[in-house]
Coordinates of C-alpha atoms in Angstrom, one line a residue:
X1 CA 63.6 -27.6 32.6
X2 CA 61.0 -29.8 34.2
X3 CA 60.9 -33.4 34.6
X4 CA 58.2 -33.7 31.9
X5 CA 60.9 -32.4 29.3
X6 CA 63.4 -34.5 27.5
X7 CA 66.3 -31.8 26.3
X8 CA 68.9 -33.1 23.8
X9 CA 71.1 -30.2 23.5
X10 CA 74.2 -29.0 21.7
X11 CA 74.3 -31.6 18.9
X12 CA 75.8 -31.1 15.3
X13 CA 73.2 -31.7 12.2
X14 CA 76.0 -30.0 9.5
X15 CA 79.4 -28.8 9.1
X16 CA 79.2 -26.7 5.7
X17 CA 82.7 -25.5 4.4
X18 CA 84.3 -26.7 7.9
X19 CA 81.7 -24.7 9.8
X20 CA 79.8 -26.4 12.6
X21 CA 76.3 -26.2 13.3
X22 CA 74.3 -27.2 16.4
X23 CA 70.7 -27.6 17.2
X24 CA 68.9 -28.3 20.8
X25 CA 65.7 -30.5 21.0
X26 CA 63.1 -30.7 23.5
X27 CA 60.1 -32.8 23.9
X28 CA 57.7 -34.4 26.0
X29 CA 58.8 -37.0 28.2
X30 CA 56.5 -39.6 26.0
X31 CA 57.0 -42.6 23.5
X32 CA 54.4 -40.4 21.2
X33 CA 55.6 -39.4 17.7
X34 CA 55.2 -35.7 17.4
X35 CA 54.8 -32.7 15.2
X36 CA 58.1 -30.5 15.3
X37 CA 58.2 -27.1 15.6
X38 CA 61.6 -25.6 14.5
X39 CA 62.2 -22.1 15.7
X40 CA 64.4 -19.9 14.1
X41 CA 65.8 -16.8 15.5
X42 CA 65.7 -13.3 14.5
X43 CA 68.1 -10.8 14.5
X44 CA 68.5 -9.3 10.6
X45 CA 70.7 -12.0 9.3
X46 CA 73.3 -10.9 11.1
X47 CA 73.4 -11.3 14.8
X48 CA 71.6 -13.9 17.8
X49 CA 71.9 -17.2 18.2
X50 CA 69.1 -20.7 18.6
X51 CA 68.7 -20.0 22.4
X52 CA 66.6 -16.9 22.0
X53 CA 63.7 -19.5 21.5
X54 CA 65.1 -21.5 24.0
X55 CA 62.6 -20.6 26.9
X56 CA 59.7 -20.8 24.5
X57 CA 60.9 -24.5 23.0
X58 CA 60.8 -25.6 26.7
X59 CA 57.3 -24.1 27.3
X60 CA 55.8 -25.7 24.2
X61 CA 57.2 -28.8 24.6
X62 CA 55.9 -28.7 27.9
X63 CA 52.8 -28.3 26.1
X64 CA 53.0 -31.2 24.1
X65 CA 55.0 -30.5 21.1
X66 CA 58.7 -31.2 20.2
X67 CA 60.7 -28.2 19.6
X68 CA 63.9 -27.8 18.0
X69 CA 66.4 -24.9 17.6
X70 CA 69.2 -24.3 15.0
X71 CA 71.9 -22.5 14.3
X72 CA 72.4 -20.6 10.8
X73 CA 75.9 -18.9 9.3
X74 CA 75.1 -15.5 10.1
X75 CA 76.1 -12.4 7.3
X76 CA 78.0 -10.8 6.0
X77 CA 81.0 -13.4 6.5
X78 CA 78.3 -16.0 5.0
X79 CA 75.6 -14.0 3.1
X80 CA 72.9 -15.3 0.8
X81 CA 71.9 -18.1 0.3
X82 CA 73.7 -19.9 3.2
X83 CA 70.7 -19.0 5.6
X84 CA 68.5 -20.9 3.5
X85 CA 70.4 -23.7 2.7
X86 CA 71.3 -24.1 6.6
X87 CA 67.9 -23.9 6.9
X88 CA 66.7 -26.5 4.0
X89 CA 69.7 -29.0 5.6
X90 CA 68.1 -28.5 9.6
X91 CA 64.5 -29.6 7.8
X92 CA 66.1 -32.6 5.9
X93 CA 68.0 -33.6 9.1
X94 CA 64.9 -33.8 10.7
X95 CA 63.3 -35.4 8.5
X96 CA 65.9 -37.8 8.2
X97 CA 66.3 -38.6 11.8
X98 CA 62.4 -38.5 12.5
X99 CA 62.6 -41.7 13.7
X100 CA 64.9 -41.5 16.7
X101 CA 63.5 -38.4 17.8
X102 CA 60.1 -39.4 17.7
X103 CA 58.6 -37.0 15.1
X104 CA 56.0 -37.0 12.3
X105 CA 58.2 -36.6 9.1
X106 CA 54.9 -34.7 7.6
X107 CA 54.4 -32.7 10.5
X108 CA 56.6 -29.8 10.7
X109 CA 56.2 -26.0 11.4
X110 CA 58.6 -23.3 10.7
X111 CA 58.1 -20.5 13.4
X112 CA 60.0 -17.5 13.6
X113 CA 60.6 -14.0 14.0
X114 CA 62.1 -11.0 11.5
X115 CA 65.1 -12.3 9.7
X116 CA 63.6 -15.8 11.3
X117 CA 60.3 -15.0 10.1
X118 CA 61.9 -14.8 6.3
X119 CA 63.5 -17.8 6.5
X120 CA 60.4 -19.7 7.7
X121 CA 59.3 -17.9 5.5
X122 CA 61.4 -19.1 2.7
X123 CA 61.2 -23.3 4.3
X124 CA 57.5 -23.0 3.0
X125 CA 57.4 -21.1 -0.5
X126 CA 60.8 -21.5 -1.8
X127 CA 61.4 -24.4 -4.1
X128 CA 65.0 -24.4 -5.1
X129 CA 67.0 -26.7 -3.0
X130 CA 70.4 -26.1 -2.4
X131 CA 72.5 -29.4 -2.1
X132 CA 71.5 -33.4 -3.2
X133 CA 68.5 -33.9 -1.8
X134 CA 66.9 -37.1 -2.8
X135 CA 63.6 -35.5 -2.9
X136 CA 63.7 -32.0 -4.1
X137 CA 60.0 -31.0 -1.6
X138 CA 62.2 -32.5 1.5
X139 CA 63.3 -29.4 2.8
X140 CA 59.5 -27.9 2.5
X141 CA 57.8 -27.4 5.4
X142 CA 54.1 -28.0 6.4
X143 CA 53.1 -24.9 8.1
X144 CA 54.5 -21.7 8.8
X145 CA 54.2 -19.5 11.8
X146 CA 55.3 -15.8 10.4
X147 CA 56.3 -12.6 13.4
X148 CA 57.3 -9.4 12.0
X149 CA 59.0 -11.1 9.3
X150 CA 60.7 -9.5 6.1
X151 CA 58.9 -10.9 3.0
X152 CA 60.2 -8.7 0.2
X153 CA 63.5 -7.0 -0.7
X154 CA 63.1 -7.0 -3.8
X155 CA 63.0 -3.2 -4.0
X156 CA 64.7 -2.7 -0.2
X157 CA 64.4 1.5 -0.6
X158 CA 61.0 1.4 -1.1
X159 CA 59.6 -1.4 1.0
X160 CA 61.8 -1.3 4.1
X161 CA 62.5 1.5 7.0
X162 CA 65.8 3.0 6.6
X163 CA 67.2 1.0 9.8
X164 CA 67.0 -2.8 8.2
X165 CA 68.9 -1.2 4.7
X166 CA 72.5 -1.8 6.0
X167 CA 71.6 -5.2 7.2
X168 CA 69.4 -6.6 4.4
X169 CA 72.6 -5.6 1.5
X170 CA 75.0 -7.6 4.1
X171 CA 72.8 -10.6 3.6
X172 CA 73.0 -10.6 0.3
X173 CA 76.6 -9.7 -0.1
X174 CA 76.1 -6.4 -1.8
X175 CA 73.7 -3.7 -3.2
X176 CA 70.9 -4.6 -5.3
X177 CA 72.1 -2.7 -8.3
X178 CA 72.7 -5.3 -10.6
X179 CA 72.4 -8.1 -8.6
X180 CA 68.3 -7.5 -9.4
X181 CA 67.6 -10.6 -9.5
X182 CA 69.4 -12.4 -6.9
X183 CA 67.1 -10.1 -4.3
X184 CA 64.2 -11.4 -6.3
X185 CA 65.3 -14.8 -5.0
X186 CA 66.0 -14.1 -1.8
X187 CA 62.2 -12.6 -1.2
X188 CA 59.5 -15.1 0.1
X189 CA 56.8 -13.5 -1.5
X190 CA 58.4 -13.9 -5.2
X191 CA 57.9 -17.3 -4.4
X192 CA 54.2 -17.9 -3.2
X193 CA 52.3 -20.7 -5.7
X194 CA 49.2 -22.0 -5.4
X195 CA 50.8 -25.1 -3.3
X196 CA 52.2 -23.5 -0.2
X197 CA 51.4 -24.5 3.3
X198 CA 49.5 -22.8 5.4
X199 CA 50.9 -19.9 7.2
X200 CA 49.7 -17.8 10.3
X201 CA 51.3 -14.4 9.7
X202 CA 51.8 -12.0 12.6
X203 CA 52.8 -8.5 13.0
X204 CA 52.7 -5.4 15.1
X205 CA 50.9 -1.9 14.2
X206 CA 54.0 0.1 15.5
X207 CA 56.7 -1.9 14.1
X208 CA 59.7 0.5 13.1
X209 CA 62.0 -2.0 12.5
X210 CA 60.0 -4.5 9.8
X211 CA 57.1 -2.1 7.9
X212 CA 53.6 -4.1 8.5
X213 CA 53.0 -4.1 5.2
X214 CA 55.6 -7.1 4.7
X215 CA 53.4 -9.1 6.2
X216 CA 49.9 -7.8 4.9
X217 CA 51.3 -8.0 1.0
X218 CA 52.6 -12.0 1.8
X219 CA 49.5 -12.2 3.1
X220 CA 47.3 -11.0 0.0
X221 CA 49.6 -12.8 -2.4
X222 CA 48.8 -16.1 -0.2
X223 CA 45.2 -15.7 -0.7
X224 CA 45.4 -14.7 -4.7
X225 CA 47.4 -17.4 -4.9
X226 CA 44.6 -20.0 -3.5
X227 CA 46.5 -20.5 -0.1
X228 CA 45.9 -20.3 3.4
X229 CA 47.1 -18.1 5.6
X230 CA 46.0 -15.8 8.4
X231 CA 47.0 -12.7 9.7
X232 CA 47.3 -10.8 12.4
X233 CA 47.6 -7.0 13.0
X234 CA 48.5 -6.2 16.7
X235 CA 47.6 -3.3 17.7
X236 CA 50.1 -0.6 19.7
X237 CA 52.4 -3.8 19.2
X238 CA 55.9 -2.8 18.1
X239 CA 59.1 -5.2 16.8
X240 CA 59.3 -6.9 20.1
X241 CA 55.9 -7.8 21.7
X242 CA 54.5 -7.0 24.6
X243 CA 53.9 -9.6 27.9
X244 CA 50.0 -8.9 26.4
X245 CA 51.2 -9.2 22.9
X246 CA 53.2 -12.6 23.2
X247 CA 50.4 -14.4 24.8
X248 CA 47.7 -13.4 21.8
X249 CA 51.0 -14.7 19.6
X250 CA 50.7 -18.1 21.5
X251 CA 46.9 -18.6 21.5
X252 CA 46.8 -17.7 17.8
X253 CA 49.9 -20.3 17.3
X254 CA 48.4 -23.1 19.2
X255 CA 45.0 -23.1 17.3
X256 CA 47.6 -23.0 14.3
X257 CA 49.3 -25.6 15.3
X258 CA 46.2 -27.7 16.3
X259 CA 44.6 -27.4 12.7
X260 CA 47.9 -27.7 10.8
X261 CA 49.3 -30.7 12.8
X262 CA 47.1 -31.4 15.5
X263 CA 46.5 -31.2 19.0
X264 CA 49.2 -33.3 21.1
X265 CA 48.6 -36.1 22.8
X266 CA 46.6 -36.4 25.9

């Protein structure tokens, strides 16, 4: 930590059925209001935890930015939808408490990685809320930042390598025989309409873990769809990037961040 960064860490934004969930904050050491980055951490549904961002939340908010990191119930003791709706409550509790943290309500980014990637993913395409919300866009996000995610499992034989198979049907609580349509739900790019943020999508050339393509077809379905969204194809890069690999990731997330939300202040 440097003196620069103001860490609020360890606090509780939801206790779904008895189950407590934390979240760390970071951000300048300013009385500025700030866009909000919330990362959200890979590791197929089913394993990790918010403080494999933690290093990078401290970096950015060194930055400029504030940066906030979340926990999630994790499959296959909570499978889908509880992600998302952990997810969809972390946005609103932001939103909601913009004011003493010192962020722009309308200026929050979604960034993550693989099974983080889809459900940052899912914070800016998918419209079904689950709880009250008094306004049914709250839990929408205004950008997304997209690495290596997984964008479809709608048909999980045919669009994803044999190693994510065991985790992707312990997200959703079962195989997709019959339950057709519940995988449908569950697959960002079923959702893409002509009103989604923009997204910067990212993805290495020699990932074995999340097929490329995830990211290319999200990508295409973006643009038909009269969206914005850019993507990158690192090349040689595989599931986790490279020292070389990361900092292209950052440059091509600040410019993202600087036309989405802005620059921070000086």
């Amino acid at each position: 930590m440097t003196p620069n960064v103001i860490a609020i860490p360890e606090q509780e934004y939801a206790r779904p059925d008895g189950f407590p969930l934390r979240y760390d904050f970071f951000r300048p050491n300013s009385q500025d209001e700030l866009p909000v980055v919330i990362f959200v951490h890979g590791g197929g549904w089913i394993s990790g935890d918010r403080q494999m961002y933690r290093d990078e939340a401290i970096w950015l908010a060194n930055v400029g930015y504030a940066c906030a990191l979340f926990d999630y119930r994790l499959a296959p003791l909570s499978p889908f939808p509880a992600a998302v709706q952990d997810a969809q409550s972390f946005v609103r509790f932001i939103r909601n408490h913009s004011s003493e943290l010192g962020v722009v309500p309308d200026k929050v980014i979604a960034f993550g990685n693989s099974a983080g990637g889809h459900l940052a993913a899912m914070l800016g395409l998918f419209h079904e809320t689950f709880g009250a919300p008094n306004d049914p866009k709250e839990h929408l996000v205004n950008g997304v930042i997209a690495l290596s995610a997984i964008t479809d499992i709608r048909k999980p034989s045919e669009s994803q390598f044999d190693i994510s198979l065991s985790f992707v049907e312990q997200f959703m609580g079962g195989p997709l025989k019959g339950r057709e349509d519940l995988y449908a739900s569950a697959s960002p790019v079923a959702h893409v309409n002509d009103d989604a943020c923009p997204f910067l999508i990212v993805h290495g050339s020699e990932d074995d873990i999340v097929p490329p393509s995830q990211s290319s077809n999200l990508h295409a379905a973006l643009l038909l769809a009269g969206g914005e969204s850019r993507l990158i194809q690192l090349e040689g890069e595989e599931h986790s990037y490279s020292p070389t690999g990361w900092q292209a990731i950052r440059d091509a997330y600040l410019a993202f961040l600087g036309s989405t939300v802005g620059a921070p202040p000086k």
